[in-house]
Short mmCIF file of C-alpha atoms and ligand atoms in Angstrom, two decimals:
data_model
loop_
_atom_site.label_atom_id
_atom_site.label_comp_id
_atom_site.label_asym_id
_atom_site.label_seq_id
_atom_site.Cartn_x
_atom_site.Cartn_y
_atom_site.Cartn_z
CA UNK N 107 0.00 0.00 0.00
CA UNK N 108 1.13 3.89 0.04
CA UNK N 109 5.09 3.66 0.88
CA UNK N 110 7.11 6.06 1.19
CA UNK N 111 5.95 9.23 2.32
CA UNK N 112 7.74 12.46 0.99
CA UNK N 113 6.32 15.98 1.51
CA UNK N 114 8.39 18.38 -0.85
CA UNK N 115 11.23 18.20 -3.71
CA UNK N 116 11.88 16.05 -5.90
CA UNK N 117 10.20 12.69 -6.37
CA UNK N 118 12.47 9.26 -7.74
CA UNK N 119 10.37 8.92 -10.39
CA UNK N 120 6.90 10.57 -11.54
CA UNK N 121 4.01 8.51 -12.90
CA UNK N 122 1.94 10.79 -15.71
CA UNK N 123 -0.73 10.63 -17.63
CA UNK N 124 -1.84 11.59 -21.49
CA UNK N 125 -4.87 12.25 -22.58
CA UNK N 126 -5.62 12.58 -26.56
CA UNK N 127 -8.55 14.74 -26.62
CA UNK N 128 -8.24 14.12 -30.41
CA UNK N 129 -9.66 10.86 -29.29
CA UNK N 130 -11.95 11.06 -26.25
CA UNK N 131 -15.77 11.16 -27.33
CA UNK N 132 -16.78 12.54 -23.71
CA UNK N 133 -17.92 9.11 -23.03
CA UNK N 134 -17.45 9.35 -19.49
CA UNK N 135 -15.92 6.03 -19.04
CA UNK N 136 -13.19 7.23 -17.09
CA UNK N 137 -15.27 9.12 -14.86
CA UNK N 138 -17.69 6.02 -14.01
CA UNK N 139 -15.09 3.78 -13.76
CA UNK N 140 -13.66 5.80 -10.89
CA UNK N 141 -16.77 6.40 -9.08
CA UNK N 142 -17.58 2.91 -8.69
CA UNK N 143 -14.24 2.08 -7.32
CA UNK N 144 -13.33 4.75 -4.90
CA UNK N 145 -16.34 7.32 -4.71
CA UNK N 146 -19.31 5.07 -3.97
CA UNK N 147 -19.66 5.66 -0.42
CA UNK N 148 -22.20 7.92 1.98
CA UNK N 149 -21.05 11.79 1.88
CA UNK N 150 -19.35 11.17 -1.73
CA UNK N 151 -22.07 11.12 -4.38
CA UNK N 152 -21.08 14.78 -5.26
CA UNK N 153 -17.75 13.57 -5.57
CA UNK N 154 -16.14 12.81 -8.83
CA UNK N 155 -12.93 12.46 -8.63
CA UNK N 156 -12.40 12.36 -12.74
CA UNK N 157 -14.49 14.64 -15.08
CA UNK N 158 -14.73 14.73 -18.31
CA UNK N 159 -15.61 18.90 -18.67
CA UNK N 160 -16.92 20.17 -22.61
CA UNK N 161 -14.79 23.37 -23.76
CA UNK N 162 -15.43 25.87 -24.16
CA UNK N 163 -16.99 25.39 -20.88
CA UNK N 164 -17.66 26.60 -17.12
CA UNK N 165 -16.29 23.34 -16.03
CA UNK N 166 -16.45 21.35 -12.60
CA UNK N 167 -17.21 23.14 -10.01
CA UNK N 168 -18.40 25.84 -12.07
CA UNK N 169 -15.81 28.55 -13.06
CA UNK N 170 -13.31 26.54 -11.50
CA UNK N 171 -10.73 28.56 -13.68
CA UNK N 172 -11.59 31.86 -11.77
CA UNK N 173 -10.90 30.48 -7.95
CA UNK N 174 -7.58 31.31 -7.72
CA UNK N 175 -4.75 29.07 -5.69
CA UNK N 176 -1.59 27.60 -7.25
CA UNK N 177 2.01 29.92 -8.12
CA UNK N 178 2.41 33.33 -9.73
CA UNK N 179 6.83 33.28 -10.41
CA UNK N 180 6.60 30.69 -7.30
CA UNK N 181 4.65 32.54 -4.75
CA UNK N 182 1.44 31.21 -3.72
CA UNK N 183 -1.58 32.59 -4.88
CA UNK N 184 -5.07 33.06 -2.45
CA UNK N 185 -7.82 30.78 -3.56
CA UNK N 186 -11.30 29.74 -1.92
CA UNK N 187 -13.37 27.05 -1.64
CA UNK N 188 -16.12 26.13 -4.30
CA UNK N 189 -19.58 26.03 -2.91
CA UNK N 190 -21.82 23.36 -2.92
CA UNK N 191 -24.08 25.07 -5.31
CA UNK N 192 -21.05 25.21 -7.55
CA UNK N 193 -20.30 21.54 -7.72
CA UNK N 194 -23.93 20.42 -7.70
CA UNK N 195 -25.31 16.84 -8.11
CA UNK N 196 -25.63 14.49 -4.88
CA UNK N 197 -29.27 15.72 -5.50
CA UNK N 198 -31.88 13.92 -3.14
CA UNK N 199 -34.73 12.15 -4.69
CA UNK N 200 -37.77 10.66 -3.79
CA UNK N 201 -36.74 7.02 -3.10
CA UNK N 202 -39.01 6.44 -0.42
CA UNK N 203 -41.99 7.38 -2.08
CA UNK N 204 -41.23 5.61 -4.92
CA UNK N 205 -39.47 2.34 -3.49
CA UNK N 206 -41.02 1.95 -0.32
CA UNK N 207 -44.08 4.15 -0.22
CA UNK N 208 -46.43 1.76 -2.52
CA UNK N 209 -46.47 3.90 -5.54
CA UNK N 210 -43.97 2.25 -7.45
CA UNK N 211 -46.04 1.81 -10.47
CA UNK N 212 -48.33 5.51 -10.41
CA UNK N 213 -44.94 7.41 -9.61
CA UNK N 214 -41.36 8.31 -10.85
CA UNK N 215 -38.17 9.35 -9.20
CA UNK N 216 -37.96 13.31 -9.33
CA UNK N 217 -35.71 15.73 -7.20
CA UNK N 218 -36.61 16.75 -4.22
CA UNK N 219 -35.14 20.10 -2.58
CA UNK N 220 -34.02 22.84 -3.82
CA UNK N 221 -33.91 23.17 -7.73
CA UNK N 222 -30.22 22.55 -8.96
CA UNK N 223 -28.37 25.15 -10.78
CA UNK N 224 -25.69 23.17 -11.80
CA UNK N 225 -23.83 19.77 -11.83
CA UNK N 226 -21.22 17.84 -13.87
CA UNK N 227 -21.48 17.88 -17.05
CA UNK N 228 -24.08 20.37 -17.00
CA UNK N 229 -23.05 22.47 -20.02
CA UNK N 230 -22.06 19.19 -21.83
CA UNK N 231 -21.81 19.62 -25.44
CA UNK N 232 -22.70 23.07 -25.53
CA UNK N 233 -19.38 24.55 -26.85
CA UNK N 234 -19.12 27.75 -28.79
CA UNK N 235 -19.13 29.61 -32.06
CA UNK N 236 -21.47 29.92 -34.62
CA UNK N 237 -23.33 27.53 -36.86
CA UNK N 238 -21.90 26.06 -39.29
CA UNK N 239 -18.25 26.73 -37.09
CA UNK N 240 -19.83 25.82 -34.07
CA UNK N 241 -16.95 23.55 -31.99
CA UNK N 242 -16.61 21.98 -28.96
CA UNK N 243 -14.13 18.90 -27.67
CA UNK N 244 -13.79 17.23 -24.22
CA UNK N 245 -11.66 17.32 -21.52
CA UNK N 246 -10.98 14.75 -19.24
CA UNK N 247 -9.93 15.94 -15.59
CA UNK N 248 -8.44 14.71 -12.15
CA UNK N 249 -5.93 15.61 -9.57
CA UNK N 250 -2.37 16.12 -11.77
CA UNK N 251 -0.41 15.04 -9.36
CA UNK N 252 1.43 17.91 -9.32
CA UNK N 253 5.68 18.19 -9.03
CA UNK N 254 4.97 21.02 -7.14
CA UNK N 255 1.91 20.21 -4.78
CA UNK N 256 0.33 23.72 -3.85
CA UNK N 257 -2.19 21.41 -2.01
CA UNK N 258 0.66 19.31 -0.12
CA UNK N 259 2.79 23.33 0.48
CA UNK N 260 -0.59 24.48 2.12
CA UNK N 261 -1.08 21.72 4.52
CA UNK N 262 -0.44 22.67 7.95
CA UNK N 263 -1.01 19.24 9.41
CA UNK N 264 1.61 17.43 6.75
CA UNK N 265 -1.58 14.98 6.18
CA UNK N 266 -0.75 15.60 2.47
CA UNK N 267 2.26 14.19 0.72
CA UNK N 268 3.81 13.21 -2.60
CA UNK N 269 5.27 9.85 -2.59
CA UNK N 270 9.13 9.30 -3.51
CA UNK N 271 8.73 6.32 -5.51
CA UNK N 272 6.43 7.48 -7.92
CA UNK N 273 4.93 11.29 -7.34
CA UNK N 274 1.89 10.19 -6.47
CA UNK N 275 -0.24 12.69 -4.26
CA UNK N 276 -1.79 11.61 -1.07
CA UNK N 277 -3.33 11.97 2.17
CA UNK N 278 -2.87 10.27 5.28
CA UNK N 279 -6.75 10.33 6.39
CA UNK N 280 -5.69 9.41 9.89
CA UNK N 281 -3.43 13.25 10.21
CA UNK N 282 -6.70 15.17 8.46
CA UNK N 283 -8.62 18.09 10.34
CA UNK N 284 -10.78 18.81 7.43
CA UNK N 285 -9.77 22.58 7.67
CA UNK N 286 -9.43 22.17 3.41
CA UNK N 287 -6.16 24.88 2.59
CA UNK N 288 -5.66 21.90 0.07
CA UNK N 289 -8.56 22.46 -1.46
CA UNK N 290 -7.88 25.97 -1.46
CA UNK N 291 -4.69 25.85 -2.91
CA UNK N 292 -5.40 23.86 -5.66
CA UNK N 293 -5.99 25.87 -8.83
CA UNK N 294 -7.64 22.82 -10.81
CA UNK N 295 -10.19 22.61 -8.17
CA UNK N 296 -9.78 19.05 -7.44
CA UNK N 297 -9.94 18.19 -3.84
CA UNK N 298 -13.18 17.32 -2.47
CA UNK N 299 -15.11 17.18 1.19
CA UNK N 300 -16.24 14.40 3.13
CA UNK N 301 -18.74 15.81 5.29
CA UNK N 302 -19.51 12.63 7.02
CA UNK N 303 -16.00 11.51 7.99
CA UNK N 304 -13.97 15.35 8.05
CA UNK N 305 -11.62 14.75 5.61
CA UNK N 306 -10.64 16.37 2.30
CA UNK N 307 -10.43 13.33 -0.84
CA UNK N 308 -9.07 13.38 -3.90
CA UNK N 309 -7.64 10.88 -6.75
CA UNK N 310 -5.30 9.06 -5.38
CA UNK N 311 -4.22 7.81 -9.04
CA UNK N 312 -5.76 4.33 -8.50
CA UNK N 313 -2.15 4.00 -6.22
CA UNK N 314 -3.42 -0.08 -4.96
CA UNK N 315 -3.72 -1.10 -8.64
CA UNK N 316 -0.28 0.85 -9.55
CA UNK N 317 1.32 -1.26 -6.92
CA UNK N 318 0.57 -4.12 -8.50
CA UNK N 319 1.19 -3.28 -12.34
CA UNK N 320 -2.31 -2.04 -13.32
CA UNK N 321 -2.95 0.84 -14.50
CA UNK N 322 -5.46 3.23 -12.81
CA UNK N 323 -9.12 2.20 -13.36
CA UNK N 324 -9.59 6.17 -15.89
CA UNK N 325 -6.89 4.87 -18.14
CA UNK N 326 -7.60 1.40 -18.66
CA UNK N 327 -11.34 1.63 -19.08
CA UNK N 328 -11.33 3.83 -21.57
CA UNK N 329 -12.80 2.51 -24.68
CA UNK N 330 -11.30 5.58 -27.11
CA UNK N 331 -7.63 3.99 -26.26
CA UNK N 332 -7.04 8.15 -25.80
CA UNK N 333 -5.51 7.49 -22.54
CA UNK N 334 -1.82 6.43 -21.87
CA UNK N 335 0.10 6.07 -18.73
CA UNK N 336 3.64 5.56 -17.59
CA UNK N 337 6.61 7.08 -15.92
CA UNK N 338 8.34 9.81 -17.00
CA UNK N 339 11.48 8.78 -17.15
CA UNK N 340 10.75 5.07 -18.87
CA UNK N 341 12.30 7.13 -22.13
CA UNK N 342 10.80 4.53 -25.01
CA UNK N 343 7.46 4.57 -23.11
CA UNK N 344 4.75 6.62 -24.98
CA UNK N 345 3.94 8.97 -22.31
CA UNK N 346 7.43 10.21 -22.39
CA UNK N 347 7.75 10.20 -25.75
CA UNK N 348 4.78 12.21 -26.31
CA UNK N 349 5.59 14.62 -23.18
CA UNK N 350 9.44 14.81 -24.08
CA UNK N 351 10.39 13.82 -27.40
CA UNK N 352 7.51 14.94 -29.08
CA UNK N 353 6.10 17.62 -27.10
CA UNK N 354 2.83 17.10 -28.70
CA UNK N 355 1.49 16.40 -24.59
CA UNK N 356 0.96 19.77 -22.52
CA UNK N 357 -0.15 20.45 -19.15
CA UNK N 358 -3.75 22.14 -18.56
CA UNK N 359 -2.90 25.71 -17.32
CA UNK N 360 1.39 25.77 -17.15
CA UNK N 361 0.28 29.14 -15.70
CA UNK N 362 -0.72 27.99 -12.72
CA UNK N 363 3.30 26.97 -11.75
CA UNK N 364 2.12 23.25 -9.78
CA UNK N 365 3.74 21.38 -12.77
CA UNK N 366 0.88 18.94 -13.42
CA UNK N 367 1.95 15.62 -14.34
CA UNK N 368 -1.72 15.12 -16.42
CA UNK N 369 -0.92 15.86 -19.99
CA UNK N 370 -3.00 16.18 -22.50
CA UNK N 371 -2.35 16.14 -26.76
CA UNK N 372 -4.56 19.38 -28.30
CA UNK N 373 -8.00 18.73 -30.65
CA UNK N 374 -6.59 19.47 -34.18
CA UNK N 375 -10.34 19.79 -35.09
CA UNK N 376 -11.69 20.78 -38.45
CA UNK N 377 -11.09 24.05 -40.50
CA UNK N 378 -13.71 26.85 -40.87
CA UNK N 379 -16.49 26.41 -43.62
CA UNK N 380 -16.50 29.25 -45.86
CA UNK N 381 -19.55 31.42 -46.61
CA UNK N 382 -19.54 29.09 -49.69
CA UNK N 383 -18.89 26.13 -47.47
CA UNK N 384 -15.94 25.40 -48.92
CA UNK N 385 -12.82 24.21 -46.70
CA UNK N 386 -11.30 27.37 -45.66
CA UNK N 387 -7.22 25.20 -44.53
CA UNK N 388 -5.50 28.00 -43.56
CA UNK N 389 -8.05 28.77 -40.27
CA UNK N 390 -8.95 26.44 -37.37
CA UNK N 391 -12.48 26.14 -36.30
CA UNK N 392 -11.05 25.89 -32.94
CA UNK N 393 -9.11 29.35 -32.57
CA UNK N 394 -5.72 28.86 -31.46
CA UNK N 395 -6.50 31.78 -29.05
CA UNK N 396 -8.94 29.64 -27.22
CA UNK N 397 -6.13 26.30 -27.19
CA UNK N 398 -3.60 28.76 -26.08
CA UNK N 399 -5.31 30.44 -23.15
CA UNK N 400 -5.77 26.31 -21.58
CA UNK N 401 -2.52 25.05 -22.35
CA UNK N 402 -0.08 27.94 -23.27
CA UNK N 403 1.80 29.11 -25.83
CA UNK N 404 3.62 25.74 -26.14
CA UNK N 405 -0.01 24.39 -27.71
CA UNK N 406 1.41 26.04 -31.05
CA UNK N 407 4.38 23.96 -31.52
CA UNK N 408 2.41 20.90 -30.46
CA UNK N 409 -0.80 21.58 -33.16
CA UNK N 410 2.05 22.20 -35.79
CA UNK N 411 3.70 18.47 -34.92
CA UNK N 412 0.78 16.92 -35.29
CA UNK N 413 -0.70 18.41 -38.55
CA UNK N 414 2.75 18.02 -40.01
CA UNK N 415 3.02 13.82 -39.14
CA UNK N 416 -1.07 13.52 -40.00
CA UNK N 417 -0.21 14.79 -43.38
CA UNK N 418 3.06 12.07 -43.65
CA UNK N 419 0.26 9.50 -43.40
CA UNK N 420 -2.16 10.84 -46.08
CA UNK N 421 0.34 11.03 -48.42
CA UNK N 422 1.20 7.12 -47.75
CA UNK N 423 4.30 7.59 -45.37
CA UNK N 424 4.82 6.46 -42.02
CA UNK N 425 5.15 8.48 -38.80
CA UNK N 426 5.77 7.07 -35.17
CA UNK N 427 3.86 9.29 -33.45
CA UNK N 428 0.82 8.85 -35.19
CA UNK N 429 1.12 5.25 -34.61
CA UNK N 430 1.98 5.69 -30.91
CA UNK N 431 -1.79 8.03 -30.95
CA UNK N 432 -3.59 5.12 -33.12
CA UNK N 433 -2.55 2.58 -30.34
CA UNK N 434 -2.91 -0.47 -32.39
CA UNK N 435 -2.37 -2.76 -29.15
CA UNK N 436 -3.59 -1.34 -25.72
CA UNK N 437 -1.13 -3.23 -23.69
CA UNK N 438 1.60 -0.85 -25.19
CA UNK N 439 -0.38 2.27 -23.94
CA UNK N 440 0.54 1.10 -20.00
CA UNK N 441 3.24 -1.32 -20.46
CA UNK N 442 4.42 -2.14 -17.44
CA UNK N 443 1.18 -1.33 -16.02
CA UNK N 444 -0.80 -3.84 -17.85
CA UNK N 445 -1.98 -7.05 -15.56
CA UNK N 446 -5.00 -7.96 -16.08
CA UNK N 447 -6.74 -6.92 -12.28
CA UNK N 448 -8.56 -9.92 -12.75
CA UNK N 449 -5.50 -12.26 -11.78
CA UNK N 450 -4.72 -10.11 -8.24
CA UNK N 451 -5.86 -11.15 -5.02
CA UNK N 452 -6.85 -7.89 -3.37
CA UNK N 453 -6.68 -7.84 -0.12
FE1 LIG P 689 -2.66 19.03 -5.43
FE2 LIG P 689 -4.47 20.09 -7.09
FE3 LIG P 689 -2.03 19.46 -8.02
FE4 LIG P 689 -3.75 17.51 -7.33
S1 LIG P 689 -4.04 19.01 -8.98
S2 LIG P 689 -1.55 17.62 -6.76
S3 LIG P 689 -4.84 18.41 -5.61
S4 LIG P 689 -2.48 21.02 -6.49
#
């Protein structure tokens, strides 16, 4: 289970993500496959520790982007606490009436309360522009695991910590107050609340199955094969080649200084339709504007690699990244992190 605990610097190795949101179709695999494994419990239905947000978008908790925390050149930044209303959903319903109450059959579950405003994946698919360059694309989201923690750095209890052996960020539950300056720290918005037991939660990167060669539950569910996962510094592994050697794989937000470790390869998307709805190759229907202000400038460079090798293979050549982002074989998209969970005894 979680070894060895180390609360700032540098981490042996760092486990990372990619996400090609060329290839996620908002499915919300990822996010259900994580719910039933870690957030199915009393006082966490609100709780969803992966996302998958549309952008343009207000996101999860709403206007997450706006809440402040993280590093401005290394200093801290303030940042509050979403409200309730803001993350929505663990809406009550009337299961009594309808399970137990004898009107099973003359009835239907509704909500009961107070009307929600919002909830995950309420603007889903909503996007922006104008018909016919309307766009949207989705992103998946969890805790980043962050080289530099602003959730662990705000701690005053040293519950939270970033493991040596592979970066991963946790919490020991038993050192929590619930006073939540993690939460507040955290620019991506991604630490939750237990109200029933006091304690903050977030991803803890599926660390039990990592242990034992599998890759977290998000990755390996996915049925888009658009997420990969690895170490950093396995060189020939994909995630490094696509974070290092490629640099097609950027980080949500660099501006935000934590150094996520959750990468994620740009949507290429189509070009604009003309007022003649012709092809119109020279402008992006997603405007680079838009790409730059959620992953940098960086997302330039990155778009230009990949329109570059996606035009080798139309014109019949070959190109090793765009077979690394086909993933013929799954098992090479988590390789040494592919047992089959199936064959583990969990204890
Ligand atoms: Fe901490 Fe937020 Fe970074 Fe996760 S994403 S490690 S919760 S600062």
């Amino acid at each position: 289970m979680a070894k060895t605990k180390q609360k700032k610097g540098s981490t042996d190795r760092q486990v990372a993500m990619v996400f090609d949101l060329n290839k996620c179709i908002g499915c919300q695999t990822c996010s259900v496959a994580c719910k039933t494994l870690w957030t199915n419990e009393d006082s966490t239905d609100y709780q969803w520790w992966c996302t998958v947000n549309t952008q343009p978008g207000q996101g999860h908790p709403r206007d997450y982007e706006t809440m402040g925390g993280g590093y401005r050149d290394g200093v801290p930044q303030p940042g509050r606490l979403a409200k309730r209303s803001e993350w929505g959903g663990g809406w009550d319903f009337n299961y009594d009436e309808v399970f137990y109450g004898g009107k099973g059959r003359s009835t239907f579950l509704q909500h009961v309360g107070e009307e929600p405003e919002w909830g995950p994946n309420w603007d889903e698919d909503q996007g922006a522009g104008e018909y016919p360059n309307a766009y949207y694309f989705y992103l998946p989201r969890l805790c980043n695991h962050c080289t530099k923690p602003a959730c662990v750095d705000a701690c005053p209890r040293d519950a939270m910590y970033k493991r040596s052996e592979d970066g991963i960020v946790l919490r020991d539950e038993t050192r929590c107050r619930g006073y939540q300056f993690c939460a507040e720290a955290c620019p991506y918005e991604k630490i939750y609340f237990n109200f029933m037991r006091n304690v903050s939660q977030q991803c803890i990167m599926c660390f039990p199955r990592v242990e034992q060669n599998v890759a977290p539950a998000c990755a390996r569910q996915c049925p888009g094969r658009a997420v990969w996962f690895g170490m950093l510094d396995d060189h020939e592994g994909p995630v490094a080649q696509l974070v290092n050697k490629w640099k097609v794989a950027l980080p949500l937000h660099p501006e935000y200084g934590t150094e996520a470790n959750i990468f994620y390869i740009p949507p290429v998307g189509p070009a604009r339709l003309s007022e003649d709805l012709s092809f119109d190759e020279e402008t992006p229907r997603i405007p680079r504007e838009y790409l730059e202000g959620l992953f940098g400038p960086k997302v330039n460079a990155a778009l230009d690699t990949l329109t570059t090798e996606m035009a080798k293979t139309k014109n019949g050549r070959k190109s090793k990244l765009m077979d690394t982002l086909v993933a013929y074989w799954w098992k090479d998209m988590f390789k040494p992190y592919d047992r089959d969970p199936a064959e583990i005894k969990w204890k």
